[in-house]
PDB file of C-alpha atoms and ligand atoms in Angstrom:
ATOM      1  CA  UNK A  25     -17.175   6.344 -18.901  1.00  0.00           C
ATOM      2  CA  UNK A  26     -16.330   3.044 -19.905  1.00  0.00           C
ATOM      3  CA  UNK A  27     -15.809  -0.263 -17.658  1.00  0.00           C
ATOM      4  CA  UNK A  28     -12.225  -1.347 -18.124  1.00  0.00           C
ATOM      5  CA  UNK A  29     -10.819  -4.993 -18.961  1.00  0.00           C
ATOM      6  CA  UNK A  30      -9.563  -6.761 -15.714  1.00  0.00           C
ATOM      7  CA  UNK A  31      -5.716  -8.397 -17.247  1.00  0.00           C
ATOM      8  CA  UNK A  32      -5.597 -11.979 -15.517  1.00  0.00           C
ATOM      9  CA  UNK A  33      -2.681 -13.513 -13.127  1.00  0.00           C
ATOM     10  CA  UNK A  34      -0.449 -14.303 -15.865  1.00  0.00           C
ATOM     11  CA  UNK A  35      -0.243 -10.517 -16.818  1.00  0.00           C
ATOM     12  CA  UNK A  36       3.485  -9.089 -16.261  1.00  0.00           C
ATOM     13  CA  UNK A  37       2.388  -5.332 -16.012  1.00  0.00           C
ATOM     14  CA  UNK A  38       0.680  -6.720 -12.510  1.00  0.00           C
ATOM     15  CA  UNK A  39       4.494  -8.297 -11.888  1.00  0.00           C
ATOM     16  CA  UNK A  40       6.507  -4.787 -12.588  1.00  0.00           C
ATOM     17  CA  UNK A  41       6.699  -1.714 -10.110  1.00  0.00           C
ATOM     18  CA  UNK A  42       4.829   1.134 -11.964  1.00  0.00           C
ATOM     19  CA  UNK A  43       6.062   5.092 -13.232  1.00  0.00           C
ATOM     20  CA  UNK A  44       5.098   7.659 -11.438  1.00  0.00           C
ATOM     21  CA  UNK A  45       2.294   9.838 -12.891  1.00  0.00           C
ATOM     22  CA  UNK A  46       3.861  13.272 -14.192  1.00  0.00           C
ATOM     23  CA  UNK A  47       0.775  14.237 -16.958  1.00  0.00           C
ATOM     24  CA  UNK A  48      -2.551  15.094 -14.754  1.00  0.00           C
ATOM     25  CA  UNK A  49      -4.405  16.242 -18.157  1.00  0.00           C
ATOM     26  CA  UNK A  50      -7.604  14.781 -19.540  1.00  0.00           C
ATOM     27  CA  UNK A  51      -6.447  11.352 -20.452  1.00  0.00           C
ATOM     28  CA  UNK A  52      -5.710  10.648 -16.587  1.00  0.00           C
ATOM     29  CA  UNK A  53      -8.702  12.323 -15.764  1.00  0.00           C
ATOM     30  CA  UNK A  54     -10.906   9.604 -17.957  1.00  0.00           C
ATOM     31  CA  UNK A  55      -8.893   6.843 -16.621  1.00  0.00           C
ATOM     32  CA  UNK A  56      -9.890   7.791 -13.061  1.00  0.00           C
ATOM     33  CA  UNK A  57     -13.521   7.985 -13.708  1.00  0.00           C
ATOM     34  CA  UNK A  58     -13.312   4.690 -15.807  1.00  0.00           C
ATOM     35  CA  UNK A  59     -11.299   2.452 -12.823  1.00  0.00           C
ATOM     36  CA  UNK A  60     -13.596   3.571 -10.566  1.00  0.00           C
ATOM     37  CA  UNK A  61     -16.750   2.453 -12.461  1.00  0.00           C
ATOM     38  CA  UNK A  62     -15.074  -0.721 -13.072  1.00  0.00           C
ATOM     39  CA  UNK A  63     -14.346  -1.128  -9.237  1.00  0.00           C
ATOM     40  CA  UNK A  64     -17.754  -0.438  -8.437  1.00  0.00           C
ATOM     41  CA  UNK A  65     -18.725  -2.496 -11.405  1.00  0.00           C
ATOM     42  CA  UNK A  66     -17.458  -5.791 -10.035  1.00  0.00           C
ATOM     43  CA  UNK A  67     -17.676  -4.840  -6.134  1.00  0.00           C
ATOM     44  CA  UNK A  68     -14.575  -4.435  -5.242  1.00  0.00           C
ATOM     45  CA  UNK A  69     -12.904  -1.793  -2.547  1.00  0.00           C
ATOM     46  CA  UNK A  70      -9.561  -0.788  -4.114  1.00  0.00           C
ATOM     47  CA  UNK A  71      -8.514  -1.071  -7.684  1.00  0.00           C
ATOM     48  CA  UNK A  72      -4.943  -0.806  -9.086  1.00  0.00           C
ATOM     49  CA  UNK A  73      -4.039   0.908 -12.525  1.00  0.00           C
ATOM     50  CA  UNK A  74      -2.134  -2.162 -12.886  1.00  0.00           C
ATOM     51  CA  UNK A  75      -5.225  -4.384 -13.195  1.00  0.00           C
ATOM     52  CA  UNK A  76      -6.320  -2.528 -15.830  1.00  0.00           C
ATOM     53  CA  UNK A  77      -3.146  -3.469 -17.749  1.00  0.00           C
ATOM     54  CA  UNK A  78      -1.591   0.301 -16.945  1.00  0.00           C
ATOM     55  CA  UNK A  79       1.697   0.515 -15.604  1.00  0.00           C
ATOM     56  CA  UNK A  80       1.554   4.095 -13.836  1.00  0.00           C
ATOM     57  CA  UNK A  81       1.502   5.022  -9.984  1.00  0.00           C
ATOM     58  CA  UNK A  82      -2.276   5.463  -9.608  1.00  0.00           C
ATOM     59  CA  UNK A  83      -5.071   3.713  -7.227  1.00  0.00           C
ATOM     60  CA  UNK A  84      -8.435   4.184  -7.023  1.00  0.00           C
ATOM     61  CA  UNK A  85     -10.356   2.922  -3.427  1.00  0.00           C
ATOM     62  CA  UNK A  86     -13.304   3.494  -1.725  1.00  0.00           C
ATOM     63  CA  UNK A  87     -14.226   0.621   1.229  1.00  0.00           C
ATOM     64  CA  UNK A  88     -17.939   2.106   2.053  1.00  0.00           C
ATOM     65  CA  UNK A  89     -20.761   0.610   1.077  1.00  0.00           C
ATOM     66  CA  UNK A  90     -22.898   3.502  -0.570  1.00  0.00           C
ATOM     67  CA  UNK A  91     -19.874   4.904  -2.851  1.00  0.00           C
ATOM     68  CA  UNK A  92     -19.640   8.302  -0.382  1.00  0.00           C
ATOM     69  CA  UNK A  93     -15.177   8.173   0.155  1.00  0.00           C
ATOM     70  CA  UNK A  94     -13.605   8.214  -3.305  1.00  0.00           C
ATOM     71  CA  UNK A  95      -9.995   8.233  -2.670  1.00  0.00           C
ATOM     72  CA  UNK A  96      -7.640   9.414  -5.872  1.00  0.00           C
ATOM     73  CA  UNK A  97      -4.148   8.037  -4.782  1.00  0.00           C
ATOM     74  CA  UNK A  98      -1.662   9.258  -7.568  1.00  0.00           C
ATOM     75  CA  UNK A  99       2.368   8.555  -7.090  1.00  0.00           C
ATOM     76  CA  UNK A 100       1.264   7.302  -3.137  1.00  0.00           C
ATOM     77  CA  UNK A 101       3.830   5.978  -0.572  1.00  0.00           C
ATOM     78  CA  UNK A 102       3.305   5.019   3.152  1.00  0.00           C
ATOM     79  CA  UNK A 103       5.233   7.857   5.168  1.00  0.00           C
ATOM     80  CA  UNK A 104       3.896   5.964   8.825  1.00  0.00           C
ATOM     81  CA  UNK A 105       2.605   2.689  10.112  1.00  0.00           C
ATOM     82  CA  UNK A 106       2.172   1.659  12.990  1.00  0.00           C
ATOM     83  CA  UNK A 107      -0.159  -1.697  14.924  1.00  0.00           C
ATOM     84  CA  UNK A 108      -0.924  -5.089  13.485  1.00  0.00           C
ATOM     85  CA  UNK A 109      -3.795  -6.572  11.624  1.00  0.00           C
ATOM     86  CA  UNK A 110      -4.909 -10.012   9.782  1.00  0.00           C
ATOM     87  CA  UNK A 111      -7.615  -8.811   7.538  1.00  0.00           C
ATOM     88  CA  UNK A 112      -9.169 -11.582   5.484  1.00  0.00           C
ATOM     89  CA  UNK A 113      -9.076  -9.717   2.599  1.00  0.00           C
ATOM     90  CA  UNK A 114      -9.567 -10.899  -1.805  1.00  0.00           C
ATOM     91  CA  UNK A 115      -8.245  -9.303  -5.173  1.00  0.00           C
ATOM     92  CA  UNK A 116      -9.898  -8.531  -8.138  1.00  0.00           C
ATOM     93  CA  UNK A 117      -7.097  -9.880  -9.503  1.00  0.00           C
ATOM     94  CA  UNK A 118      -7.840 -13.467  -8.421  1.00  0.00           C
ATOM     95  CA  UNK A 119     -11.559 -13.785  -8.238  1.00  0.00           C
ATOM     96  CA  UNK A 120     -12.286 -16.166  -5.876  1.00  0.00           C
ATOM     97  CA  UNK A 121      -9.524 -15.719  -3.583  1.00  0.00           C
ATOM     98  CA  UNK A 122      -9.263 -14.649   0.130  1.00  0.00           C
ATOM     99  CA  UNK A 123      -6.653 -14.903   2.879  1.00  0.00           C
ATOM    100  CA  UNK A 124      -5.290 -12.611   5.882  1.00  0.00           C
ATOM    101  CA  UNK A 125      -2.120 -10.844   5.555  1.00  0.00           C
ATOM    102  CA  UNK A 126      -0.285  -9.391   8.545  1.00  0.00           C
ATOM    103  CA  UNK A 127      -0.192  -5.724   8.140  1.00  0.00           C
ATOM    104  CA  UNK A 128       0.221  -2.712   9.875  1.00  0.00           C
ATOM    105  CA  UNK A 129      -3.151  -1.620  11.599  1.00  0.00           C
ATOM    106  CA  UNK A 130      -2.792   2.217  11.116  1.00  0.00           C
ATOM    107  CA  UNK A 131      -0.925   3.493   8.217  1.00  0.00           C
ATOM    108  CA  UNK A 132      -0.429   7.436   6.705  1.00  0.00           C
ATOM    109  CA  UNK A 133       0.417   7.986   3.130  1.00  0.00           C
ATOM    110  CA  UNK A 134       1.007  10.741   1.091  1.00  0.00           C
ATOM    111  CA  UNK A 135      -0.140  10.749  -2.341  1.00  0.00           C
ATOM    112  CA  UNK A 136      -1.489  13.305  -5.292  1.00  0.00           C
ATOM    113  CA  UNK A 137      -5.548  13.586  -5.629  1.00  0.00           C
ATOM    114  CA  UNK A 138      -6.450  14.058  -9.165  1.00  0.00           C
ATOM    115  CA  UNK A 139      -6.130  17.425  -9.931  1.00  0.00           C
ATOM    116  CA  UNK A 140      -1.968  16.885  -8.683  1.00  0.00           C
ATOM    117  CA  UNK A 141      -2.378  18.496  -5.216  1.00  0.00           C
ATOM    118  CA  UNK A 142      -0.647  16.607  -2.758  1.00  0.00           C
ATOM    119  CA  UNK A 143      -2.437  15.217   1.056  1.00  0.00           C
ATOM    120  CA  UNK A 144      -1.638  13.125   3.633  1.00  0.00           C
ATOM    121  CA  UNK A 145      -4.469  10.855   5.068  1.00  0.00           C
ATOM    122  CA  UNK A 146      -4.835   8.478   8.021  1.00  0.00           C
ATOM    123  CA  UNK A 147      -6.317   5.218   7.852  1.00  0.00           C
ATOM    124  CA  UNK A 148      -7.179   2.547  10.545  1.00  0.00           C
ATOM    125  CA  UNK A 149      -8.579  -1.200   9.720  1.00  0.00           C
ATOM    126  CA  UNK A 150      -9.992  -1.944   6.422  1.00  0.00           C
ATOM    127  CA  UNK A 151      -8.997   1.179   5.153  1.00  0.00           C
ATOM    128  CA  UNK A 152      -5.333   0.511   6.307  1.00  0.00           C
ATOM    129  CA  UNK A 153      -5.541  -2.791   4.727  1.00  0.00           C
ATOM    130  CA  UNK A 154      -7.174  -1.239   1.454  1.00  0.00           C
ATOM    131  CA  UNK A 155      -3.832   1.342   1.472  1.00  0.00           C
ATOM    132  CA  UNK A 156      -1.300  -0.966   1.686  1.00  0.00           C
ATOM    133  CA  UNK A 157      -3.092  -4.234  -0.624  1.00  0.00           C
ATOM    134  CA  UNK A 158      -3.166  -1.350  -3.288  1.00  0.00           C
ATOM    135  CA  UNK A 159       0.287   0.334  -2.760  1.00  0.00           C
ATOM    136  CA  UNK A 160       1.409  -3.221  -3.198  1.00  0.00           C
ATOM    137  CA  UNK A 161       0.218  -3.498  -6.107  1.00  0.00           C
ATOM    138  CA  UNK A 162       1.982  -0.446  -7.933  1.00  0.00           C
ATOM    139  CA  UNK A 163       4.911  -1.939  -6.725  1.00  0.00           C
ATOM    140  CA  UNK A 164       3.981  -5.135  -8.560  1.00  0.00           C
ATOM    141  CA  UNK A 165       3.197  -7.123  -5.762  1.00  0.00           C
ATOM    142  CA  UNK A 166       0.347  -9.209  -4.973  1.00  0.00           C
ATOM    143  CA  UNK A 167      -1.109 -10.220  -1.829  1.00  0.00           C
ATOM    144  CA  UNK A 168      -0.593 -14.234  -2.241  1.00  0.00           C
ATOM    145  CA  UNK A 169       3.006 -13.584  -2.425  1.00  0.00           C
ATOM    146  CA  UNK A 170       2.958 -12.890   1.093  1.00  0.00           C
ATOM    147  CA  UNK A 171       1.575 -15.904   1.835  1.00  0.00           C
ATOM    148  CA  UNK A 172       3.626 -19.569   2.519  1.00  0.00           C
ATOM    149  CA  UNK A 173       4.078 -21.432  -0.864  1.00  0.00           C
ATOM    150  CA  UNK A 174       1.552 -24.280   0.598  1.00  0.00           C
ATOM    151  CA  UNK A 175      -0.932 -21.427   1.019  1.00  0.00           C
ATOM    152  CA  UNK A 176      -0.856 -19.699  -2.565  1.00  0.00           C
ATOM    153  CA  UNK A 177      -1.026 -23.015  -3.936  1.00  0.00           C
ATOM    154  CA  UNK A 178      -4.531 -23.822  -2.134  1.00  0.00           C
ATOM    155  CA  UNK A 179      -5.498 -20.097  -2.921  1.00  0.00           C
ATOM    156  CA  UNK A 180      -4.652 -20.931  -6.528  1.00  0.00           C
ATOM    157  CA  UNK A 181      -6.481 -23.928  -6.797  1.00  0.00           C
ATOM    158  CA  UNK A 182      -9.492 -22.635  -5.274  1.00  0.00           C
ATOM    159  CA  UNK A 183      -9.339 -19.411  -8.133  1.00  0.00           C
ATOM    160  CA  UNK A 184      -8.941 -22.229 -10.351  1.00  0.00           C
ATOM    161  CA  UNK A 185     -12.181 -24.019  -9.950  1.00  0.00           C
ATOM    162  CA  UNK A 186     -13.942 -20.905  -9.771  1.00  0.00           C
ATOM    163  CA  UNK A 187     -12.720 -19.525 -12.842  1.00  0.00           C
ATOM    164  CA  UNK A 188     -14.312 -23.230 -14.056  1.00  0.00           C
ATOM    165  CA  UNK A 189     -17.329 -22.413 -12.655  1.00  0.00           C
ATOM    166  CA  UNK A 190     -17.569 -18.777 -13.789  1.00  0.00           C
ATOM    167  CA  UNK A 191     -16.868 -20.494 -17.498  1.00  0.00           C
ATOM    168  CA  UNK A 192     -19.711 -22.943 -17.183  1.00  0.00           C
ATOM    169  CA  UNK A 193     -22.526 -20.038 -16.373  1.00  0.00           C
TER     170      UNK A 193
HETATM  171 ZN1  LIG B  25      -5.727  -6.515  -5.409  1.00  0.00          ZN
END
């Protein structure tokens, strides 16, 4: 398994809605194991093929704390939502950076695990929020574009000076 490279901001891949995953064989299978060692790797609850600088329909998530609910999502889509939440909630994609999104409390997608079968799954409060922050993002969207313009540019600024910091250590 190998820890994967995290592309920054400026990366268009993380900008462009992704292609659906048709080829379940061996390469897949690696890239699986290696997101989610790189998820675990830097903490994080959800990771996106797309922040790995891959451009196909696949997620990775797991939001408990002793690594026991690895969710494959391959080709996902929301078929039901329902509720409202404002989870403060960050991105591996911009370290440093948190802010609450409206979202739908309760969503159910339908996806493909990793072997191609497809499930359906419920999911209520962080997992909900962990659903739709990473179905987002294989539709090339990221969570600060939700936010007012005023907002994403205090976000930015606050990546910004951690970035500095994080290049100082
Ligand atoms: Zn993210």
């Amino acid at each position: 398994m190998a820890i994967l490279h995290l592309v920054p901001e400026s990366n268009p891949v993380l900008r462009t809605p992704t292609k659906a995953v048709t080829d379940f064989g061996e390469s897949l299978q690696t890239t699986i194991d290696d997101m989610f060692e790189t998820m675990y790797e830097v903490r994080g609850a959800g990771l996106a093929a797309t922040q790995v600088g891959l451009d196909i329909r696949l997620a990775v998530i797991d939001v408990t704390a002793d690594k026991s609910q690895q969710l494959v999502l391959i080709n996902p889509e929301i078929i039901e939502s329902s509720g409202s939440q404002k989870m403060e909630m960050g991105c591996l994609s911009l370290p440093g950076c948190w802010a609450a999104i409206k979202r739908s409390g309760w969503v159910k997608i339908r996806a493909q695990d990793r072997r191609g079968e497809i499930y359906e799954m419920e999911g209520e409060g962080i997992l909900a929020e962990a659903f739709q922050h990473e179905i987002d993002h294989l539709d090339g969207v990221l969570f600060i574009d939700k936010l007012s313009s005023l907002k994403q540019k205090m976000v930015r600024q606050r990546a910004k000076k951690v970035l500095k910091r994080q290049s100082r250590d």
